[in-house]
Coordinates of C-alpha atoms in Angstrom, one line a residue:
Chain A
X27 CA 105.8 36.4 120.3
X28 CA 107.1 33.0 119.5
X29 CA 109.2 32.4 116.3
X30 CA 106.5 29.8 115.4
X31 CA 103.3 32.2 115.3
X32 CA 106.0 35.2 113.4
X33 CA 106.7 32.5 110.7
X34 CA 103.2 31.6 110.5
X35 CA 102.2 35.5 109.8
X36 CA 105.0 36.5 107.9
X37 CA 104.1 33.0 105.5
X38 CA 100.3 34.7 105.1
X39 CA 102.2 38.3 104.3
X40 CA 104.2 36.8 101.5
X41 CA 101.4 34.7 100.2
X42 CA 99.3 37.9 100.1
X43 CA 102.7 39.9 98.5
X44 CA 102.7 37.0 96.0
X45 CA 99.0 37.4 95.1
X46 CA 99.2 41.1 95.0
X47 CA 102.5 41.1 92.7
X48 CA 100.7 38.5 90.1
X49 CA 97.8 40.8 89.9
X50 CA 100.4 43.5 89.7
X51 CA 101.6 41.5 86.4
X52 CA 98.2 40.3 85.0
X53 CA 96.8 44.3 85.1
X54 CA 99.8 44.7 83.4
X55 CA 99.0 42.8 80.0
X56 CA 95.2 43.9 80.9
X57 CA 95.6 47.5 80.4
X58 CA 97.2 47.0 77.3
X59 CA 94.5 44.2 76.1
X60 CA 91.6 47.0 77.1
X61 CA 93.4 49.8 75.6
X62 CA 94.0 47.7 72.6
X63 CA 90.0 47.2 72.7
X64 CA 88.9 51.0 73.7
X65 CA 91.3 52.1 70.6
X66 CA 89.8 49.5 68.2
X67 CA 93.0 47.7 67.9
X68 CA 93.6 43.8 69.1
X69 CA 96.7 43.9 71.8
X70 CA 99.6 41.7 72.3
X71 CA 98.2 38.7 70.5
X72 CA 101.1 36.8 69.0
X73 CA 103.9 36.3 71.5
X74 CA 104.1 32.6 72.4
X75 CA 106.1 29.7 73.7
X76 CA 107.0 27.3 71.4
X77 CA 105.9 23.7 73.1
X78 CA 103.1 25.7 75.7
X79 CA 102.0 27.6 72.7
X80 CA 101.2 24.3 70.4
X81 CA 98.8 22.6 73.1
X82 CA 95.4 22.4 70.9
X83 CA 92.9 24.8 72.5
X84 CA 94.2 26.4 75.5
X85 CA 98.0 27.5 74.0
X86 CA 95.8 29.5 71.0
X87 CA 93.3 31.0 73.4
X88 CA 96.3 32.0 76.2
X89 CA 98.4 33.4 73.0
X90 CA 95.4 35.7 71.9
X91 CA 94.8 36.3 75.1
X92 CA 98.2 37.7 75.1
X93 CA 99.1 36.2 78.5
X94 CA 102.6 34.9 77.1
X95 CA 103.0 38.9 76.3
X96 CA 103.9 38.9 80.5
X97 CA 106.7 36.7 80.4
X98 CA 108.1 38.2 77.7
X99 CA 108.2 41.2 79.1
X100 CA 109.3 40.3 82.5
X101 CA 112.2 38.8 80.6
X102 CA 113.0 41.5 78.7
X103 CA 113.5 43.7 81.5
X104 CA 115.8 41.1 83.7
X105 CA 117.5 40.3 81.0
X106 CA 118.6 43.7 79.5
X107 CA 121.7 45.5 79.9
X108 CA 121.7 47.7 83.5
X109 CA 122.9 51.2 82.4
X110 CA 123.9 53.7 85.3
X111 CA 123.8 57.2 83.5
X112 CA 127.0 58.9 84.7
X113 CA 125.5 61.8 85.9
X114 CA 123.3 60.4 88.4
X115 CA 123.6 59.7 92.3
X116 CA 124.4 56.6 92.4
X117 CA 123.1 55.9 96.1
X118 CA 119.9 56.9 95.6
X119 CA 119.3 56.0 91.9
X120 CA 119.2 52.2 93.1
X121 CA 117.5 52.9 96.4
X122 CA 114.8 54.7 94.7
X123 CA 113.5 51.4 93.0
X124 CA 112.9 50.2 96.5
X125 CA 111.4 53.1 98.3
X126 CA 109.0 52.9 95.3
X127 CA 108.2 49.0 95.7
X128 CA 107.4 48.6 99.2
X129 CA 104.9 51.2 100.7
X130 CA 102.0 49.9 98.5
X131 CA 102.8 46.1 99.8
X132 CA 103.2 47.1 103.7
X133 CA 99.4 48.5 104.3
X134 CA 97.9 44.8 103.1
X135 CA 98.2 43.7 106.5
X136 CA 95.6 45.9 107.2
X137 CA 93.1 44.6 104.7
X138 CA 90.4 42.0 105.4
X139 CA 90.5 40.2 102.5
X140 CA 87.4 38.0 103.2
X141 CA 85.3 36.5 106.2
X142 CA 84.7 32.9 107.5
X143 CA 81.4 31.7 109.2
X144 CA 82.2 29.4 112.2
X145 CA 80.1 26.4 112.8
X146 CA 78.5 28.5 115.8
X147 CA 77.5 30.9 113.7
X148 CA 79.9 33.9 114.6
X149 CA 81.5 35.7 111.4
X150 CA 85.3 36.3 111.7
X151 CA 86.8 38.5 109.5
X152 CA 90.6 37.6 108.0
X153 CA 92.7 39.8 107.9
X154 CA 96.9 39.4 108.8
X155 CA 96.6 42.2 111.9
X156 CA 93.1 43.3 112.6
X157 CA 94.3 46.5 114.7
X158 CA 91.9 49.4 115.7
X159 CA 94.2 51.7 113.7
X160 CA 94.3 49.9 110.6
X161 CA 93.1 53.2 107.9
X162 CA 95.8 55.3 110.0
X163 CA 98.5 52.5 109.1
X164 CA 97.0 52.7 105.3
X165 CA 97.8 56.2 105.6
X166 CA 100.8 56.6 107.0
X167 CA 102.3 54.0 104.9
X168 CA 100.6 55.8 101.0
X169 CA 102.2 59.2 102.7
X170 CA 105.6 57.5 102.4
X171 CA 104.8 56.1 98.7
X172 CA 105.7 59.7 97.3
X173 CA 109.5 59.3 98.3
X174 CA 110.5 56.8 95.9
X175 CA 109.2 59.1 92.9
X176 CA 110.8 62.4 94.3
X177 CA 114.3 60.2 95.0
X178 CA 114.3 59.0 91.5
X179 CA 113.5 62.5 90.1
X180 CA 116.2 64.2 92.1
X181 CA 118.8 61.4 92.3
X182 CA 118.5 61.6 87.8
X183 CA 120.0 64.4 88.2
X184 CA 118.3 65.9 85.0
X185 CA 116.2 68.3 84.6
X186 CA 113.0 66.6 83.2
X187 CA 112.8 63.4 86.2
X188 CA 113.6 66.5 88.4
X189 CA 110.4 68.5 87.5
X190 CA 108.2 65.1 87.8
X191 CA 109.6 64.7 91.2
X192 CA 108.4 68.2 92.5
X193 CA 105.3 67.6 90.7
X194 CA 105.1 64.3 92.5
X195 CA 105.6 65.9 95.8
X196 CA 103.3 69.2 95.3
X197 CA 100.5 67.0 94.0
X198 CA 101.0 64.5 97.0
X199 CA 100.6 67.3 99.9
X200 CA 97.4 68.9 98.0
X201 CA 95.6 65.6 97.6
X202 CA 96.5 63.7 100.8
X203 CA 94.1 66.3 102.5
X204 CA 91.1 65.6 100.5
X205 CA 92.1 61.6 101.0
X206 CA 91.9 61.8 104.7
X207 CA 88.7 63.8 104.9
X208 CA 87.1 62.3 102.9
X209 CA 87.9 58.6 104.8
X210 CA 86.6 60.7 108.6
X211 CA 82.6 60.6 107.5
X212 CA 82.6 56.5 106.7
X213 CA 84.1 55.9 110.5
X214 CA 81.8 58.7 111.5
X215 CA 78.9 56.8 110.2
X216 CA 80.0 53.1 110.9
X217 CA 81.1 53.9 115.1
X218 CA 78.1 54.5 116.7
X219 CA 78.4 56.1 119.8
X220 CA 80.1 53.8 122.8
X221 CA 81.7 52.1 120.0
X222 CA 85.3 51.1 120.7
X223 CA 86.6 50.2 117.2
X224 CA 88.2 53.2 116.5
X225 CA 89.7 53.3 112.8
X226 CA 89.6 49.5 111.8
X227 CA 89.0 48.4 108.8
X228 CA 87.1 45.0 109.6
X229 CA 84.7 46.8 111.0
X230 CA 83.8 49.0 108.2
X231 CA 83.3 45.9 106.5
X232 CA 81.0 44.5 109.2
X233 CA 78.8 47.4 109.0
X234 CA 78.7 47.0 105.2
X235 CA 76.7 43.6 105.5
X236 CA 72.8 45.2 104.5
X237 CA 73.6 48.4 103.3
X238 CA 76.9 50.2 101.0
X239 CA 78.7 53.3 101.6
X240 CA 78.8 54.0 97.9
X241 CA 75.0 54.5 97.7
X242 CA 75.3 55.7 101.4
X243 CA 77.2 58.0 101.1
X244 CA 78.0 58.7 97.3
X245 CA 79.7 62.1 97.7
X246 CA 82.3 61.0 100.3
X247 CA 82.7 58.0 97.8
X248 CA 83.9 60.0 95.0
X249 CA 85.7 62.1 96.6
X250 CA 88.2 59.2 97.9
X251 CA 88.1 57.9 94.1
X252 CA 89.3 61.2 92.6
X253 CA 92.0 61.1 95.6
X254 CA 92.5 57.5 95.3
X255 CA 93.6 58.5 91.5
X256 CA 95.8 61.2 92.4
X257 CA 97.4 59.6 94.9
X258 CA 98.2 56.0 92.6
X259 CA 99.5 58.9 89.6
X260 CA 97.0 57.3 87.6
X261 CA 95.8 59.0 84.7
X262 CA 94.1 61.8 84.7
X263 CA 96.2 62.8 87.2
X264 CA 99.5 61.2 86.1
X265 CA 101.6 64.8 86.7
X266 CA 104.8 63.0 87.3
X267 CA 105.4 60.9 84.4
X268 CA 103.4 63.3 81.5
X269 CA 105.1 62.0 78.7
X270 CA 103.9 64.7 76.7
X271 CA 106.1 67.4 78.3
X272 CA 108.5 65.6 80.7
X273 CA 109.8 62.7 78.4
X274 CA 109.3 60.2 80.8
X275 CA 108.8 61.9 83.9
X276 CA 110.7 61.1 87.1
X277 CA 111.7 57.4 85.5
X278 CA 113.7 59.2 82.5
X279 CA 116.8 57.8 83.3
X280 CA 116.0 54.2 84.3
X281 CA 116.3 51.5 82.2
X282 CA 115.9 48.0 82.3
X283 CA 114.4 46.0 85.8
X284 CA 114.6 49.3 87.8
X285 CA 112.0 51.0 85.4
X286 CA 110.2 47.4 85.4
X287 CA 109.9 48.2 89.5
X288 CA 108.5 51.2 89.4
X289 CA 106.2 50.1 86.6
X290 CA 104.8 47.1 88.9
X291 CA 104.7 49.1 92.0
X292 CA 102.5 51.6 89.9
X293 CA 100.3 48.8 89.8
X294 CA 100.5 47.3 93.2
X295 CA 99.1 50.6 94.3
X296 CA 96.7 50.5 91.7
X297 CA 95.2 47.6 93.0
X298 CA 96.0 47.9 96.7
X299 CA 93.7 50.9 96.4
X300 CA 90.9 49.6 94.3
X301 CA 91.0 46.7 97.4
X302 CA 90.8 49.9 99.6
X303 CA 88.3 51.4 97.6
X304 CA 86.0 48.2 97.7
X305 CA 86.3 47.3 101.5
X306 CA 85.4 51.0 102.6
X307 CA 82.9 51.7 100.4
X308 CA 81.7 48.5 98.3
X309 CA 81.0 46.0 100.7
X310 CA 84.7 44.0 100.9
X311 CA 83.7 40.6 101.2
X312 CA 80.1 40.7 101.8
X313 CA 77.9 39.8 99.0
X314 CA 75.5 42.4 97.2
X315 CA 73.6 45.0 99.5
X316 CA 70.3 44.6 101.0
X317 CA 71.1 40.3 100.2
X318 CA 72.5 37.9 102.8
X319 CA 75.8 36.5 102.4
X320 CA 75.6 33.0 101.0
X321 CA 79.2 31.9 102.1
X322 CA 78.8 28.5 103.3
X323 CA 80.2 27.7 107.0
X324 CA 83.9 27.2 107.2
X325 CA 86.7 26.9 104.7
X326 CA 84.8 27.0 101.6
X327 CA 83.1 30.3 102.8
X328 CA 85.9 31.7 103.6
X329 CA 87.6 30.7 100.0
X330 CA 84.3 31.9 98.0
X331 CA 84.0 35.5 100.2
X332 CA 87.5 35.7 99.5
X333 CA 87.1 35.3 95.8
X334 CA 84.1 38.1 95.9
X335 CA 86.9 40.2 97.1
X336 CA 89.2 39.5 94.4
X337 CA 86.6 39.8 91.6
X338 CA 85.3 42.9 92.9
X339 CA 88.6 44.6 93.0
X340 CA 89.3 43.4 89.5
X341 CA 86.2 45.0 88.6
X342 CA 87.4 48.0 90.2
X343 CA 90.9 48.1 88.3
X344 CA 89.4 47.7 84.9
X345 CA 87.7 50.7 86.4
X346 CA 91.4 52.4 86.7
X347 CA 92.0 51.4 82.9
X348 CA 89.0 52.5 81.6
X349 CA 89.6 56.0 83.1
X350 CA 93.1 56.1 82.2
X351 CA 92.4 55.4 78.1
X352 CA 89.6 57.9 78.4
X353 CA 89.8 60.7 79.8
X354 CA 92.8 63.3 78.6
X355 CA 95.2 64.2 81.1
X356 CA 94.8 67.6 83.3
X357 CA 97.3 70.2 83.3
X358 CA 99.6 70.8 86.1
X359 CA 97.5 74.1 87.0
X360 CA 94.4 72.2 86.6
X361 CA 95.5 69.4 88.9
X362 CA 96.1 71.9 91.4
X363 CA 93.1 73.9 91.1
X364 CA 91.0 71.2 91.5
X365 CA 92.5 70.0 94.4
X366 CA 93.0 72.7 96.4
X367 CA 89.8 75.4 95.5
X368 CA 87.0 72.5 94.4
X369 CA 88.2 69.1 96.3
X370 CA 89.1 70.7 99.5
X371 CA 86.4 72.7 100.6
X372 CA 83.8 70.2 99.0
X373 CA 85.6 67.3 101.2
X374 CA 85.1 69.7 104.7
X375 CA 81.5 70.7 103.7
X376 CA 81.0 67.1 103.0
X377 CA 82.7 66.3 106.6
X378 CA 80.5 68.8 108.3
X379 CA 77.3 67.7 106.4
X380 CA 77.6 64.3 107.6
X381 CA 78.4 65.3 111.3
X382 CA 75.0 67.2 111.2
X383 CA 73.1 64.7 109.8
X384 CA 74.4 61.6 112.2
X385 CA 73.7 64.3 115.3
X386 CA 70.4 64.8 113.9
X387 CA 69.5 61.1 113.1
X388 CA 71.3 59.2 115.6
X389 CA 69.2 59.3 118.9
X390 CA 72.2 60.8 121.7
X391 CA 73.5 57.5 123.5
X392 CA 76.2 58.4 125.1
X393 CA 75.0 60.1 128.4
Chain B
X15 CA 114.1 38.4 119.8
X16 CA 112.9 41.9 121.3
X17 CA 116.2 43.0 122.4
X18 CA 117.5 42.2 119.1
X19 CA 114.2 44.6 117.2
X20 CA 115.0 47.3 120.6
X21 CA 119.1 47.3 119.9
X22 CA 118.6 47.4 115.8
X23 CA 115.8 50.2 116.5
X24 CA 117.8 52.3 118.4
X25 CA 121.2 52.3 116.6
X26 CA 119.3 53.0 113.6
X27 CA 117.8 56.2 115.7
X28 CA 121.0 57.2 116.6
X29 CA 122.7 56.9 113.8
X30 CA 120.9 58.7 111.7
X31 CA 120.0 61.3 114.0
X32 CA 123.7 61.8 113.7
X33 CA 124.1 61.7 110.1
X34 CA 121.3 64.6 109.7
X35 CA 123.3 66.6 112.2
X36 CA 126.8 65.9 110.8
X37 CA 126.3 65.5 107.4
X38 CA 126.5 68.3 105.0
X39 CA 124.2 67.0 102.0
X40 CA 121.0 68.7 102.7
X41 CA 119.1 65.6 100.7
X42 CA 121.2 63.2 103.0
X43 CA 120.3 65.0 105.6
X44 CA 116.3 64.9 104.9
X45 CA 116.5 61.3 104.3
X46 CA 118.4 60.4 107.3
X47 CA 115.6 62.4 109.4
X48 CA 113.0 60.2 107.7
X49 CA 114.9 57.3 108.8
X50 CA 115.3 58.6 112.3
X51 CA 111.5 59.3 112.8
X52 CA 111.1 56.2 111.6
X53 CA 112.9 54.2 114.0
X54 CA 110.9 56.4 116.7
X55 CA 108.4 54.9 115.3
X56 CA 109.4 51.6 115.8
X57 CA 110.1 52.1 119.1
X58 CA 106.8 53.1 119.6
X59 CA 105.4 50.2 117.8
X60 CA 107.5 48.0 120.6
X61 CA 106.0 49.7 123.6
X62 CA 102.7 48.8 122.6
X63 CA 101.8 52.3 121.3
X64 CA 100.9 51.7 117.9
X65 CA 98.5 54.5 117.5
X66 CA 101.7 56.8 118.6
X67 CA 103.9 54.9 116.0
X68 CA 101.0 55.4 113.1
X69 CA 100.7 58.9 113.9
X70 CA 104.6 59.8 114.2
X71 CA 105.1 58.0 110.5
X72 CA 101.9 59.5 109.4
X73 CA 102.4 63.5 110.0
X74 CA 106.1 63.7 110.7
X75 CA 107.7 60.9 108.3
X76 CA 105.2 61.1 105.7
X77 CA 103.4 65.1 105.6
X78 CA 106.2 66.9 107.3
X79 CA 108.8 65.9 105.4
X80 CA 107.6 65.1 102.1
X81 CA 107.6 69.6 102.9
X82 CA 110.9 69.3 103.8
X83 CA 112.2 67.4 100.7
X84 CA 110.1 69.8 98.2
X85 CA 111.6 72.6 99.8
X86 CA 115.0 71.7 99.4
X87 CA 114.7 70.5 95.9
X88 CA 112.8 73.7 95.4
X89 CA 115.7 76.1 96.6
X90 CA 118.7 73.8 95.0
X91 CA 121.3 74.1 98.0
X92 CA 124.5 73.0 96.3
X93 CA 126.0 69.6 98.3
X94 CA 129.3 71.1 98.2
X95 CA 128.1 74.3 99.8
X96 CA 130.9 74.9 102.7
X97 CA 128.7 75.6 106.0
X98 CA 130.4 78.0 108.1
X99 CA 129.3 77.4 111.7
X100 CA 128.4 80.6 113.6
X101 CA 129.3 80.9 117.2
X102 CA 125.5 82.3 117.2
X103 CA 124.5 78.7 116.1
X104 CA 127.0 77.1 118.6
X105 CA 125.4 79.0 121.7
X106 CA 122.0 78.1 120.4
X107 CA 122.8 74.6 120.3
X108 CA 124.3 74.6 123.3
X109 CA 121.1 76.2 125.6
X110 CA 118.4 74.7 123.8
X111 CA 120.5 70.9 124.5
X112 CA 120.8 71.9 128.4
X113 CA 117.1 73.1 128.2
X114 CA 115.9 69.6 126.7
X115 CA 118.1 68.0 128.9
X116 CA 117.4 69.7 131.9
X117 CA 113.9 69.3 131.7
X118 CA 114.1 65.9 130.6
X119 CA 116.0 65.1 134.0
X120 CA 113.4 67.2 135.8
X121 CA 111.0 65.2 134.7
X122 CA 112.6 61.8 135.2
X123 CA 113.4 62.6 138.8
X124 CA 109.6 63.9 139.3
X125 CA 108.1 61.4 141.9
X126 CA 104.9 61.5 140.1
X127 CA 107.2 60.0 137.1
X128 CA 108.4 57.2 139.2
X129 CA 104.5 56.5 140.4
X130 CA 104.0 55.6 137.4
X131 CA 106.9 53.7 135.8
X132 CA 105.2 50.6 137.2
X133 CA 102.5 51.1 135.1
X134 CA 104.0 52.1 131.6
X135 CA 106.4 49.2 132.2
X136 CA 103.8 47.1 132.6
X137 CA 101.6 48.1 130.2
X138 CA 105.2 47.5 127.7
X139 CA 106.0 44.2 128.8
X140 CA 102.8 42.8 128.0
X141 CA 102.8 44.3 124.8
X142 CA 99.5 45.9 125.1
X143 CA 100.7 49.6 125.8
X144 CA 99.3 52.6 127.7
X145 CA 95.3 52.8 126.4
X146 CA 96.0 56.4 125.7
X147 CA 98.4 55.8 123.3
X148 CA 97.1 52.5 121.4
X149 CA 93.4 53.1 121.3
X150 CA 92.0 55.4 118.7
X151 CA 89.1 55.6 120.9
X152 CA 90.7 56.4 123.8
X153 CA 93.1 59.1 122.1
X154 CA 90.4 60.8 120.7
X155 CA 88.3 60.9 123.9
X156 CA 91.6 62.2 125.8
X157 CA 91.8 64.7 123.0
X158 CA 88.5 66.2 123.0
X159 CA 87.9 65.3 126.9
X160 CA 90.5 66.0 129.2
X161 CA 93.1 67.6 126.9
X162 CA 90.4 69.6 125.3
X163 CA 91.9 73.4 126.3
X164 CA 95.1 72.1 125.1
X165 CA 94.1 71.2 121.9
X166 CA 92.3 74.8 121.9
X167 CA 95.3 76.7 122.9
X168 CA 97.8 74.3 120.0
X169 CA 95.0 75.4 117.5
X170 CA 95.2 79.0 118.2
X171 CA 98.8 79.0 118.0
X172 CA 98.8 77.3 114.4
X173 CA 96.3 79.9 113.1
X174 CA 98.8 82.6 114.5
X175 CA 101.7 81.1 112.8
X176 CA 99.9 80.3 109.9
X177 CA 98.7 84.3 109.6
X178 CA 102.3 85.3 110.2
X179 CA 103.5 83.2 107.2
X180 CA 100.8 85.0 104.6
X181 CA 102.1 88.3 106.3
X182 CA 105.8 87.5 105.9
X183 CA 105.6 85.8 102.6
X184 CA 103.1 88.9 101.0
X185 CA 105.3 91.7 99.4
X186 CA 104.6 94.4 102.0
X187 CA 106.7 97.1 100.5
X188 CA 104.1 97.1 96.7
X189 CA 101.5 97.6 99.0
X190 CA 102.6 100.2 101.7
X191 CA 103.6 102.7 98.6
X192 CA 100.2 102.5 97.2
X193 CA 101.0 100.3 94.4
X194 CA 98.6 97.1 93.7
X195 CA 100.6 93.9 93.8
X196 CA 101.9 93.2 90.2
X197 CA 99.8 90.7 88.5
X198 CA 101.4 87.5 87.5
X199 CA 102.0 87.3 83.7
X200 CA 99.5 85.3 81.6
X201 CA 99.8 81.9 81.4

């Protein structure tokens, strides 16, 4: 590998991060607007920038959509005084936001975000690193994601953040099992005997050109979705920051931009998780089930399929927001009971069922 | 460029391992251990063994160390606690180091290892890695085929360990004296 190729790949990675981080910012605004809509309010609709806001039509539209609120929130976080409480462990207190932000961004390199039809009819999946262990990479880095929360809770050296950190690690241990077990049936189904694709996500997308896994394996999709909610610490599983009993949870002692990083990393996690669900169960960049892909040849097709993938991901992000403002938060013991006594046995039974089903319906090809 | 990465990862792994052994604060120790495991995973990846690297992070840095950190925080060891080094610990440490070092030396000197050296070096230098450690399919086929017996033995070992934990963690005195276990207070 030479420097130029490395620079190109790094550039792609950087572009990917920019897209996801801007989506995270937009998701923050979307969360506030949708929450307002669900609760019968207007949400942020007055923040404006002097000259931009007075452009005849668009200025008013953007103001009413609350998009300037994003700039206002961001600059507020930047210009606030950085207060480091006296009783914290300074090193880990500063390290925790960084540790929280990196794990959701690393798995981007193995997500196939689009497809390009070449002139001779072959289809290439657009992906930065097409490795046959893509799913393992995602699981590995999402399992590192909890350290940010745990470190923040511990370094704050105070009661409620500490409880938040402990809860986050217990919840993480409980739901990672379900997540792993709910991914296996998908890969079992997509890898016919003799296949050498392994745990490649691009292979799953190629497999879903005609049928999507969301209706081939609805139970698996549901299990994965629940585990995803728990892994991303989103309501109704936001035990680590449940503000009714833990003040602010693990980030109680954080303020200004460090809190902003935690905030954005949660949304980055939600976006990457939604993208993963779309890839595994909703066909990735394929058009619709049982319809041929309408993407034209070359670059336009690549852009269209990528936009379609982003649209699906945004729809799922909206679903995340919708759930948050619809369902009440679980109690902590309910989360643990659900994880160990309901989801885990169902996930194991589902895996065995799919194994038996596949053994029955596929001809024995590999002798 | 490979050399830069290699020396960086080696330094990271070595320094953080030293910090695990020498540090007094248990949370520092756990965090250094995570760094050491990630560094080892990076070394695996540089050898082309991406499968092993991902498993290393997933199992050790991700799952085992989360448990470690969870326990360390739960039992809350004071960071300033003075650890007394016992002679027994020293003897055990020396013995285990000698055993590990002796085993590794034995392995490196074995003729089979010498014969496989060119193959390993070749696989590492062209970036593909050995088939068994870089491809998910080959890894699974190896586990379910050639090493099936070992997998079963390890499975039984883990089952025994799990039963042992359940037995140890139960309060046997309460059950031995004929009394039932105290019921936890209602929520």
